[in-house]
XYZ file of N, CA and C in Angstrom:
732
model
N 50.129 -48.864 38.601
C 50.136 -48.283 37.522
C 50.924 -47.155 37.157
N 51.210 -46.819 35.666
C 52.374 -45.989 35.356
C 51.470 -44.260 35.649
N 52.584 -43.399 35.929
C 51.885 -42.232 36.172
C 51.070 -41.846 34.473
N 50.168 -40.895 34.944
C 49.480 -40.302 33.582
C 50.589 -39.114 33.236
N 50.792 -39.124 31.752
C 51.597 -38.132 31.370
C 50.521 -37.038 30.763
N 50.956 -35.911 31.418
C 50.200 -34.790 30.819
C 51.311 -33.786 30.509
N 50.926 -33.778 28.921
C 51.976 -32.876 28.194
C 51.367 -31.178 28.306
N 52.110 -30.531 28.526
C 51.359 -28.971 28.867
C 52.185 -28.056 28.061
N 51.312 -27.783 26.964
C 51.445 -26.893 25.766
C 51.198 -25.285 26.019
N 51.897 -24.265 25.453
C 51.720 -23.109 25.748
C 50.235 -22.451 25.502
N 50.107 -23.121 24.363
C 48.371 -22.481 23.447
C 48.649 -21.410 22.677
N 47.915 -21.106 21.847
C 48.000 -20.030 20.704
C 46.454 -19.758 20.287
N 46.549 -18.347 19.763
C 45.019 -18.308 19.131
C 44.980 -18.761 17.659
N 46.295 -19.035 17.137
C 46.283 -19.892 15.783
C 46.149 -21.371 15.957
N 44.995 -21.723 15.361
C 44.151 -23.014 15.520
C 45.538 -24.009 14.795
N 46.512 -23.597 14.234
C 47.431 -24.625 13.531
C 48.324 -25.265 14.721
N 48.320 -24.428 16.056
C 49.323 -24.740 17.002
C 48.471 -25.896 17.795
N 47.232 -25.506 18.154
C 46.958 -26.893 19.027
C 46.429 -28.194 18.123
N 46.170 -28.116 16.777
C 46.400 -29.153 16.068
C 47.887 -29.992 15.666
N 48.683 -29.133 15.716
C 49.888 -29.842 15.851
C 50.230 -30.247 17.352
N 49.726 -29.876 18.325
C 50.185 -30.256 19.405
C 49.355 -31.800 19.738
N 48.070 -31.423 19.282
C 47.522 -32.858 19.325
C 47.935 -33.856 18.415
N 48.483 -33.505 17.226
C 49.108 -34.638 16.172
C 50.550 -35.223 16.904
N 51.146 -34.474 17.643
C 52.254 -34.951 18.342
C 51.908 -35.888 19.494
N 50.874 -35.497 20.088
C 50.115 -36.246 21.234
C 49.873 -37.674 20.746
N 49.200 -37.633 19.560
C 48.676 -38.890 18.870
C 49.731 -40.026 18.636
N 50.981 -39.260 18.207
C 52.091 -40.023 18.032
C 52.509 -40.666 18.954
N 52.837 -39.921 20.275
C 53.238 -40.276 21.592
C 52.527 -41.699 22.018
N 51.319 -41.541 22.016
C 50.129 -42.494 22.294
C 50.433 -44.115 21.463
N 50.709 -43.568 20.072
C 50.912 -44.875 19.414
C 52.364 -45.560 19.707
N 53.182 -44.820 20.430
C 54.404 -45.462 20.616
C 54.350 -46.197 21.784
N 53.556 -45.581 22.929
C 53.280 -46.139 24.037
C 51.848 -46.242 24.456
N 50.995 -46.994 23.761
C 49.821 -47.528 24.179
C 49.517 -47.833 25.793
N 50.327 -48.140 26.471
C 50.421 -48.442 27.868
C 50.367 -47.513 28.878
N 50.666 -46.025 28.162
C 50.975 -44.891 29.016
C 49.506 -43.864 28.570
N 48.834 -43.725 29.734
C 47.770 -42.620 29.330
C 48.474 -40.932 29.080
N 47.912 -40.612 28.139
C 48.708 -39.138 27.616
C 47.425 -38.219 27.731
N 47.273 -36.986 28.355
C 46.712 -36.124 28.275
C 47.373 -35.039 28.024
N 46.546 -34.217 27.336
C 46.825 -32.357 27.055
C 46.270 -31.345 27.939
N 46.933 -30.472 28.371
C 46.746 -29.111 28.920
C 47.353 -28.290 28.351
N 46.769 -26.847 28.322
C 47.037 -25.639 27.800
C 47.439 -24.674 28.689
N 48.254 -23.643 28.787
C 48.557 -22.661 29.618
C 47.713 -21.443 29.539
N 47.513 -21.509 27.956
C 46.538 -20.091 27.568
C 45.836 -20.436 26.383
N 44.789 -19.668 26.050
C 44.250 -19.730 24.604
C 43.412 -21.061 24.249
N 43.692 -22.026 24.718
C 43.190 -23.329 24.171
C 42.605 -24.162 25.478
N 41.689 -25.014 25.038
C 41.265 -25.848 26.011
C 41.510 -27.305 25.913
N 41.660 -28.171 26.682
C 41.663 -28.089 28.308
C 42.342 -27.140 28.785
N 42.433 -26.367 29.733
C 43.581 -25.693 30.614
C 43.928 -26.796 31.717
N 45.548 -26.425 31.623
C 46.024 -27.165 32.464
C 45.327 -27.726 33.860
N 44.978 -26.677 34.623
C 44.152 -27.011 35.943
C 43.078 -27.722 35.712
N 42.308 -27.627 34.421
C 40.932 -28.171 34.316
C 41.518 -29.865 34.244
N 42.452 -30.108 33.432
C 42.974 -31.737 33.186
C 43.122 -32.102 34.572
N 43.865 -31.272 35.498
C 44.556 -31.740 36.559
C 43.155 -32.175 37.559
N 42.199 -31.204 37.780
C 41.234 -31.384 38.552
C 40.272 -32.693 38.087
N 40.143 -32.862 36.753
C 39.706 -34.151 36.116
C 40.481 -35.471 36.637
N 41.685 -35.338 36.422
C 42.157 -36.536 36.949
C 41.809 -36.813 38.506
N 41.948 -35.755 39.278
C 41.898 -36.045 40.595
C 40.510 -36.794 40.764
N 39.828 -35.863 40.370
C 38.222 -36.813 40.299
C 37.826 -37.878 40.102
N 38.766 -38.299 38.671
C 38.567 -39.882 38.805
C 39.525 -40.794 39.661
N 40.080 -40.131 40.600
C 41.121 -40.977 41.298
C 42.377 -41.566 40.957
N 43.005 -40.585 39.650
C 44.385 -40.710 39.528
C 45.207 -39.826 40.784
N 46.281 -40.716 41.070
C 47.227 -40.225 42.102
C 48.401 -39.943 41.476
N 49.146 -40.252 40.357
C 50.400 -39.913 40.169
C 50.386 -39.487 38.669
N 51.094 -38.218 38.426
C 50.988 -37.491 37.311
C 52.547 -37.020 36.975
N 52.738 -37.247 35.898
C 54.081 -36.611 35.340
C 53.712 -35.530 34.193
N 54.024 -34.464 34.640
C 53.873 -33.006 34.264
C 54.932 -32.843 33.002
N 54.756 -32.605 31.608
C 56.048 -32.497 30.970
C 55.741 -31.290 30.182
N 56.606 -30.166 30.068
C 56.394 -29.178 29.390
C 56.906 -29.204 28.098
N 55.879 -28.642 27.209
C 56.208 -29.005 25.589
C 56.836 -27.800 25.394
N 58.520 -27.908 25.632
C 59.219 -26.705 25.242
C 60.633 -27.364 25.253
N 61.182 -26.328 24.457
C 62.615 -26.851 24.063
C 63.586 -26.133 24.618
N 63.516 -24.786 25.592
C 64.343 -24.623 26.242
C 63.894 -24.452 27.713
N 64.794 -24.255 28.631
C 64.043 -24.040 30.064
C 64.286 -22.471 30.464
N 63.199 -22.050 29.858
C 63.097 -20.591 30.172
C 62.012 -20.244 30.947
N 61.206 -19.097 31.015
C 60.292 -18.568 32.118
C 59.240 -19.448 31.995
N 58.501 -20.023 30.856
C 57.299 -20.855 31.147
C 57.636 -22.003 32.066
N 59.037 -22.790 31.868
C 59.480 -23.697 32.554
C 59.688 -23.515 33.972
N 60.414 -22.546 34.264
C 60.769 -22.251 35.606
C 59.837 -21.559 36.195
N 58.741 -20.780 36.059
C 57.928 -20.270 36.615
C 56.166 -20.483 36.612
N 55.918 -20.185 35.308
C 54.436 -20.400 34.759
C 54.180 -21.748 35.123
N 54.825 -22.761 34.788
C 54.541 -24.200 34.924
C 54.304 -24.729 36.261
N 55.292 -24.354 36.977
C 55.483 -24.606 38.416
C 54.409 -23.982 39.178
N 53.947 -22.588 38.986
C 52.802 -22.305 39.816
C 51.599 -22.709 39.172
N 51.239 -23.295 38.024
C 49.949 -23.811 37.768
C 49.813 -25.395 38.632
N 51.265 -26.026 38.934
C 51.084 -26.954 39.372
C 50.927 -27.220 40.977
N 51.371 -25.982 41.485
C 51.206 -25.643 42.988
C 49.856 -25.568 43.372
N 49.056 -25.250 42.146
C 47.567 -25.242 42.487
C 46.939 -26.260 42.251
N 47.509 -27.404 42.134
C 46.666 -28.677 41.618
C 46.053 -29.358 42.939
N 44.982 -30.191 42.398
C 44.635 -30.627 43.636
C 45.628 -31.464 44.762
N 45.614 -31.706 45.845
C 46.426 -31.955 47.003
C 46.499 -33.532 46.914
N 45.476 -34.110 46.235
C 45.665 -35.531 46.407
C 46.605 -36.122 45.162
N 46.856 -35.033 44.228
C 47.852 -35.420 43.136
C 49.232 -35.660 43.546
N 49.972 -36.477 43.085
C 51.547 -36.478 43.619
C 51.894 -36.314 41.696
N 52.738 -35.002 41.485
C 53.077 -34.263 40.145
C 54.534 -34.010 40.229
N 55.004 -34.865 39.506
C 56.575 -34.854 39.065
C 56.578 -34.009 37.748
N 57.601 -32.943 37.915
C 57.502 -32.015 36.520
C 58.773 -32.395 35.912
N 58.575 -32.931 34.224
C 59.710 -33.443 33.564
C 60.370 -32.405 32.972
N 61.565 -32.716 32.710
C 62.484 -31.736 31.874
C 62.294 -31.380 30.824
N 62.191 -30.228 30.346
C 61.846 -29.685 29.099
C 62.643 -30.631 27.626
N 62.219 -30.276 26.719
C 62.585 -31.314 25.791
C 63.876 -31.118 25.056
N 64.473 -30.193 25.350
C 65.824 -29.886 24.689
C 66.934 -29.528 25.731
N 67.901 -29.624 25.349
C 68.682 -30.221 23.993
C 68.479 -31.506 24.091
N 68.716 -32.679 22.848
C 68.568 -33.530 22.592
C 69.290 -33.691 20.996
N 70.033 -34.823 21.041
C 70.702 -35.033 19.715
C 69.530 -35.679 18.887
N 68.362 -36.349 19.540
C 67.213 -36.547 18.494
C 66.857 -35.205 18.146
N 66.662 -34.107 18.666
C 66.210 -33.171 18.160
C 67.112 -32.653 16.550
N 68.093 -32.798 17.016
C 69.283 -32.445 15.692
C 68.720 -33.577 14.848
N 68.374 -34.572 15.028
C 67.979 -35.262 13.648
C 66.617 -35.176 13.308
N 65.845 -34.657 14.220
C 64.299 -34.072 13.721
C 64.521 -32.819 12.714
N 65.554 -32.005 13.245
C 65.776 -30.731 12.352
C 66.322 -31.094 11.240
N 67.253 -32.184 10.913
C 67.477 -32.595 9.630
C 66.532 -33.136 8.823
N 65.740 -34.047 9.525
C 64.533 -34.561 8.782
C 63.755 -33.673 7.766
N 63.438 -32.444 8.637
C 62.438 -31.462 8.198
C 63.432 -30.620 6.707
N 64.841 -30.236 7.168
C 65.659 -29.909 6.071
C 65.220 -30.550 4.857
N 65.224 -32.221 5.015
C 65.431 -32.894 3.690
C 64.075 -33.003 3.420
N 63.012 -33.161 4.282
C 61.629 -32.880 3.606
C 61.641 -31.827 2.741
N 62.202 -30.542 2.915
C 61.948 -29.296 2.237
C 63.001 -29.317 1.070
N 63.840 -30.158 0.962
C 64.680 -30.245 -0.647
C 65.910 -30.673 -0.411
N 66.361 -30.400 0.808
C 67.840 -30.838 0.671
C 68.338 -32.068 0.887
N 69.348 -32.567 0.403
C 69.919 -34.057 0.600
C 71.014 -33.918 1.464
N 71.555 -35.211 2.162
C 72.823 -35.294 2.627
C 74.125 -35.053 2.085
N 74.196 -34.914 0.770
C 75.006 -34.432 -0.307
C 75.085 -32.953 -0.329
N 74.285 -32.258 0.033
C 74.169 -30.540 0.109
C 74.754 -30.156 1.589
N 75.283 -31.008 2.541
C 75.474 -30.315 3.776
C 76.666 -29.638 3.790
N 77.790 -29.931 3.091
C 79.117 -29.321 3.201
C 78.910 -27.918 2.343
N 77.956 -27.620 1.521
C 77.728 -26.482 1.066
C 76.474 -25.547 1.467
N 75.914 -25.905 2.531
C 74.784 -25.581 2.856
C 74.852 -24.767 4.478
N 74.730 -23.462 4.336
C 74.478 -22.997 5.673
C 73.168 -22.621 6.044
N 72.936 -23.133 7.687
C 71.554 -23.265 8.152
C 71.605 -21.951 9.315
N 70.500 -21.599 8.972
C 70.058 -20.637 10.057
C 68.933 -21.523 11.323
N 69.747 -21.856 12.646
C 68.772 -22.284 13.384
C 67.899 -21.300 14.319
N 66.583 -21.390 13.872
C 65.699 -20.172 14.243
C 64.972 -20.492 15.163
N 65.135 -19.678 16.678
C 64.322 -20.112 17.583
C 63.389 -18.939 17.924
N 62.249 -19.339 19.212
C 61.325 -18.198 19.248
C 62.138 -17.072 19.955
N 63.346 -17.497 20.764
C 63.718 -16.199 21.431
C 63.162 -16.611 22.842
N 64.206 -15.459 23.671
C 63.863 -15.527 25.051
C 64.617 -14.175 25.640
N 64.282 -13.787 26.643
C 65.217 -12.997 27.378
C 65.837 -13.605 28.645
N 65.766 -15.154 28.768
C 66.471 -15.661 29.831
C 67.722 -16.384 28.886
N 69.048 -15.626 29.484
C 70.027 -16.151 29.093
C 70.653 -17.446 29.123
N 70.194 -18.344 29.909
C 70.300 -19.736 29.869
C 69.821 -20.303 28.631
N 68.515 -19.806 28.453
C 68.047 -20.739 26.869
C 68.710 -19.885 25.792
N 69.104 -18.822 25.515
C 69.766 -17.982 24.786
C 71.332 -18.923 24.624
N 71.640 -19.225 25.532
C 72.978 -19.820 25.648
C 72.927 -21.347 25.285
N 71.824 -21.916 25.231
C 71.666 -23.212 24.968
C 71.529 -23.638 23.475
N 70.904 -21.984 23.015
C 70.388 -22.201 21.500
C 71.886 -22.034 20.916
N 72.647 -21.291 21.270
C 73.935 -20.897 20.737
C 74.895 -22.303 20.693
N 74.622 -23.130 21.552
C 75.523 -24.233 21.978
C 75.156 -25.328 21.014
N 73.991 -25.519 20.882
C 73.134 -26.447 19.761
C 73.505 -25.952 18.308
N 73.741 -24.634 17.949
C 74.111 -24.214 16.528
C 75.621 -24.634 16.507
N 76.505 -24.583 17.724
C 77.964 -24.919 17.279
C 78.101 -26.422 17.412
N 77.402 -27.123 18.264
C 77.330 -28.729 18.165
C 76.809 -29.266 16.855
N 75.845 -28.512 16.092
C 75.465 -29.070 14.734
C 76.002 -28.751 13.662
N 77.084 -27.687 13.724
C 78.084 -27.013 12.857
C 78.938 -28.216 12.748
N 79.362 -29.247 13.500
C 80.369 -29.968 13.532
C 79.786 -31.356 12.707
N 78.486 -31.310 12.448
C 77.991 -32.736 11.677
C 78.087 -32.619 10.090
N 79.063 -31.344 9.966
C 79.114 -31.183 7.848
C 78.562 -30.462 7.524
N 77.497 -29.493 8.118
C 77.022 -28.169 7.365
C 78.159 -27.068 7.007
N 77.784 -26.363 6.375
C 78.769 -25.226 5.840
C 79.361 -24.527 7.215
N 78.243 -24.163 7.573
C 78.049 -23.234 9.104
C 76.382 -23.371 9.390
N 76.632 -22.956 10.822
C 75.063 -22.889 11.532
C 75.280 -21.622 12.263
N 74.343 -20.873 12.255
C 73.701 -19.697 12.767
C 72.583 -19.710 13.647
N 72.636 -19.349 14.939
C 71.447 -18.994 15.704
C 70.352 -17.769 15.541
N 69.490 -17.879 15.347
C 68.712 -16.484 15.084
C 67.138 -16.832 16.024
N 66.831 -15.464 16.207
C 65.818 -15.557 17.182
C 64.876 -14.596 16.773
N 63.331 -15.041 17.025
C 62.266 -14.151 16.470
C 61.864 -13.257 17.606
N 62.159 -13.327 18.491
C 61.822 -11.988 19.470
C 63.075 -12.104 20.626
N 63.090 -11.072 21.297
C 63.843 -11.054 22.106
C 65.206 -10.723 22.395
N 65.766 -11.357 21.315
C 67.234 -11.452 21.414
C 67.502 -11.011 19.639
N 68.842 -11.088 19.440
C 69.436 -10.876 17.963
C 70.503 -11.995 18.116
N 70.833 -12.466 16.635
C 70.134 -11.701 15.484
C 68.776 -12.294 14.797
N 67.897 -11.667 13.924
C 67.033 -12.063 13.412
C 67.263 -12.987 12.560
N 66.288 -13.687 12.081
C 66.583 -14.551 11.121
C 67.000 -14.197 9.503
N 66.626 -13.091 8.931
C 67.367 -12.373 8.021
C 68.596 -12.009 8.167
N 69.080 -11.746 9.449
C 70.332 -11.054 9.679
C 71.281 -12.349 9.434
N 71.094 -13.360 10.171
C 71.834 -14.706 9.809
C 71.873 -15.122 8.340
N 70.394 -15.146 7.721
C 70.646 -15.510 6.028
C 71.656 -14.593 5.309
N 71.653 -13.429 5.873
C 72.910 -12.541 5.163
C 73.812 -12.944 5.501
N 74.162 -13.558 6.756
C 75.640 -13.544 7.121
C 76.145 -14.876 6.712
N 75.246 -15.919 6.311
C 75.845 -17.068 5.656
C 76.002 -16.969 4.007
N 75.241 -16.101 3.917
C 75.521 -15.647 2.212
C 76.885 -14.750 2.429
N 77.116 -13.853 3.341
C 78.461 -13.383 3.280
C 79.704 -14.180 3.069
N 79.375 -15.410 4.249
C 80.419 -16.482 4.355
C 80.553 -17.494 3.308
N 80.063 -16.876 2.343
C 80.113 -17.995 0.738
C 79.600 -19.154 0.716
N 78.278 -19.413 1.570
C 77.730 -20.837 1.818
C 76.865 -20.884 0.279
N 76.697 -21.993 -0.218
C 76.456 -21.752 -1.828
C 74.894 -21.795 -1.527
N 74.362 -22.289 -0.735
C 72.935 -22.410 -0.301
C 72.778 -21.719 1.018
N 71.795 -21.337 1.952
C 71.166 -21.117 2.985
C 69.956 -21.585 3.089
N 69.736 -22.424 4.196
C 68.786 -23.098 4.602
C 67.867 -22.356 5.981
N 66.996 -22.354 6.271
C 66.559 -21.917 7.601
C 65.696 -23.331 8.211
N 66.247 -23.604 9.423
C 65.413 -24.710 10.077
C 64.993 -24.202 11.560
N 63.162 -23.936 11.477
C 62.865 -23.471 12.618
C 62.855 -24.497 14.001
N 63.670 -23.804 15.231
C 63.830 -24.813 15.855
C 62.369 -24.456 17.021
N 61.400 -25.005 16.646
C 59.920 -24.719 17.057
C 59.122 -25.927 16.740
N 57.918 -25.589 18.135
C 57.263 -27.219 17.826
C 56.175 -27.179 17.202
N 55.821 -25.627 17.083
C 54.258 -25.563 16.153
C 54.071 -24.423 15.856
N 53.253 -24.475 14.886
C 53.129 -23.166 14.090
C 52.430 -22.150 15.009
N 52.371 -20.593 14.599
C 51.936 -19.494 15.077
C 52.597 -18.278 14.930
N 52.444 -17.227 16.096
C 52.964 -16.049 15.514
C 54.370 -15.771 15.247
N 55.596 -16.616 16.209
C 56.592 -16.350 16.184
C 57.117 -17.348 14.927
N 56.746 -18.487 14.922
C 57.134 -19.078 13.657
C 57.197 -18.352 12.175
N 55.785 -17.659 12.245
C 55.547 -16.775 10.918
C 56.634 -15.921 10.658
N 57.087 -15.401 11.906
C 58.011 -14.256 11.878
C 59.369 -14.916 11.157
N 59.674 -15.996 11.863
C 60.996 -16.692 11.361
C 60.594 -16.980 9.711
N 59.499 -17.510 9.147
C 59.001 -17.597 7.902
C 59.524 -16.568 7.107
N 58.976 -15.359 7.316
C 59.070 -14.007 6.913
C 60.483 -13.638 6.625
N 61.416 -13.845 8.010
C 62.688 -13.525 7.783
C 63.411 -14.496 6.783
N 63.118 -15.701 6.627
C 63.652 -16.645 5.906
C 63.296 -16.621 4.138
N 62.672 -15.162 3.755
C 62.488 -14.822 2.578
C 63.452 -14.938 1.436
N 64.393 -14.759 1.795
C 65.990 -14.472 1.154
C 66.725 -16.111 1.219
N 65.939 -16.878 1.769
C 66.857 -18.303 2.550
C 66.274 -19.226 1.025
N 67.341 -20.039 0.504
C 66.769 -20.841 -0.275
C 65.982 -21.943 -0.222
N 66.140 -22.583 1.089
C 65.022 -23.412 1.625
C 64.571 -22.895 3.010
N 63.353 -23.478 3.140
C 62.733 -23.101 4.558
C 62.146 -24.326 5.333
N 62.566 -24.975 6.230
C 62.183 -26.057 6.753
C 60.813 -26.096 7.558
N 59.893 -26.950 7.510
C 58.751 -26.739 8.270
C 59.212 -26.986 10.031
N 58.010 -26.931 10.875
C 58.322 -26.916 12.385
C 58.375 -28.463 12.679
N 59.098 -28.419 13.883
C 59.536 -29.870 14.229
C 57.932 -30.861 14.283
N 57.130 -30.001 15.264
C 55.778 -30.801 14.974
C 56.003 -32.108 15.610
N 55.134 -33.110 14.831
C 54.834 -34.251 15.365
C 56.147 -35.167 14.711
N 57.387 -34.821 14.732
C 58.259 -35.747 13.988
C 58.111 -37.017 15.198
N 58.423 -38.092 14.463
C 59.000 -39.214 15.263
C 59.979 -39.068 16.428
N 60.953 -38.194 16.129
C 62.211 -38.036 16.736
C 61.607 -37.134 18.340
N 60.822 -35.911 18.025
C 60.313 -35.645 19.004
C 59.522 -36.401 20.134
N 58.543 -37.140 19.383
C 57.971 -37.962 20.393
C 58.458 -38.833 21.171
N 59.839 -39.548 20.651
C 60.624 -40.243 21.142
C 61.689 -39.349 22.282
N 61.772 -38.001 22.178
C 62.474 -37.417 23.142
C 61.551 -37.140 24.394
N 60.212 -36.705 23.816
C 58.960 -36.847 24.955
C 58.955 -37.783 26.044
N 59.027 -39.080 25.302
C 58.725 -40.476 26.388
C 59.800 -40.475 26.987
N 61.216 -40.051 26.510
C 62.242 -40.239 27.420
C 62.391 -39.438 28.734
N 61.692 -38.070 28.410
C 61.750 -37.149 29.375
C 60.510 -37.656 30.372
N 59.502 -38.339 29.861
C 58.488 -39.024 30.986
C 59.326 -39.937 31.569
N 60.002 -41.059 30.969
C 60.741 -41.967 31.890
C 61.571 -41.669 32.726
N 62.260 -40.544 32.430
C 63.187 -40.043 33.172
C 62.636 -39.378 34.504
N 61.570 -38.649 34.768
C 60.506 -37.969 35.405
C 60.272 -39.152 36.319
N 59.440 -40.316 35.844
C 59.083 -41.499 36.429
C 60.031 -42.250 37.037
N 60.846 -42.555 36.657
C 61.935 -43.383 37.219
C 63.404 -42.932 36.914
N 63.540 -41.838 37.671
C 64.927 -41.087 37.835
C 66.224 -41.820 37.659
N 66.377 -43.223 38.376
C 67.337 -43.923 38.383
C 67.723 -44.704 37.361
N 66.467 -44.918 36.324
C 66.847 -45.748 35.395
C 66.840 -44.747 33.990
N 67.015 -43.266 34.273
C 66.906 -42.335 33.065
C 68.061 -42.664 32.065
N 67.659 -42.467 30.793
C 68.784 -42.835 29.754
C 69.943 -41.820 29.823
N 71.217 -42.166 29.643
C 71.940 -41.056 29.427
C 71.998 -40.603 28.085
N 72.334 -39.215 27.644
C 72.466 -38.753 26.234
C 71.153 -38.815 25.715
N 69.920 -38.380 26.425
C 68.825 -38.528 25.638
C 68.596 -36.958 25.029
């Protein structure tokens, strides 16, 4: 039997967060009906990760792939989630998958959201984009966001600038002003976040002077595909696809 895929989300007091996570998981299930997919939350929402793991062990499940629903490998992926998994029932064999980002598929999802918000491919050369992430105190995570912005710029946008809702600078509104000063005809903000909540709302407020604000990545089909690639890479590392 294939390992159970346990999607681990952060959780939020904002009900939109859990609703979006569940919508993404439903899309994953539709793509891979042969894989059992469960959802657990680190905080605020139920079921908890520990509760799901205990239920799986009680059912007799042996193998689990725990997948952090995160875009960068920061504190939660390095510390919180491994700590929770170490407390899992000993009968479970658990492999922790890599976080979702970076991935070319996520850039495709970002562009999907920008086009859904009103842009067209013909607008790329005259549009500056703010790649707005939640932010982190982890230098590795910040460097990854900066590299994604540089990579995305080379796909035809007027300019791309990273911004952060917390912990790091610049803020979204600062990046919007910078792109205006560069002479971009229009400015769009692309939230590099998976679900609504406190920090995505801060990004939206910072986008007040932008021309376009895209939606969160949410249950975009590209996100679901990345999630399944990470699952397969953890399940069968020797067969992991290159360039996921």
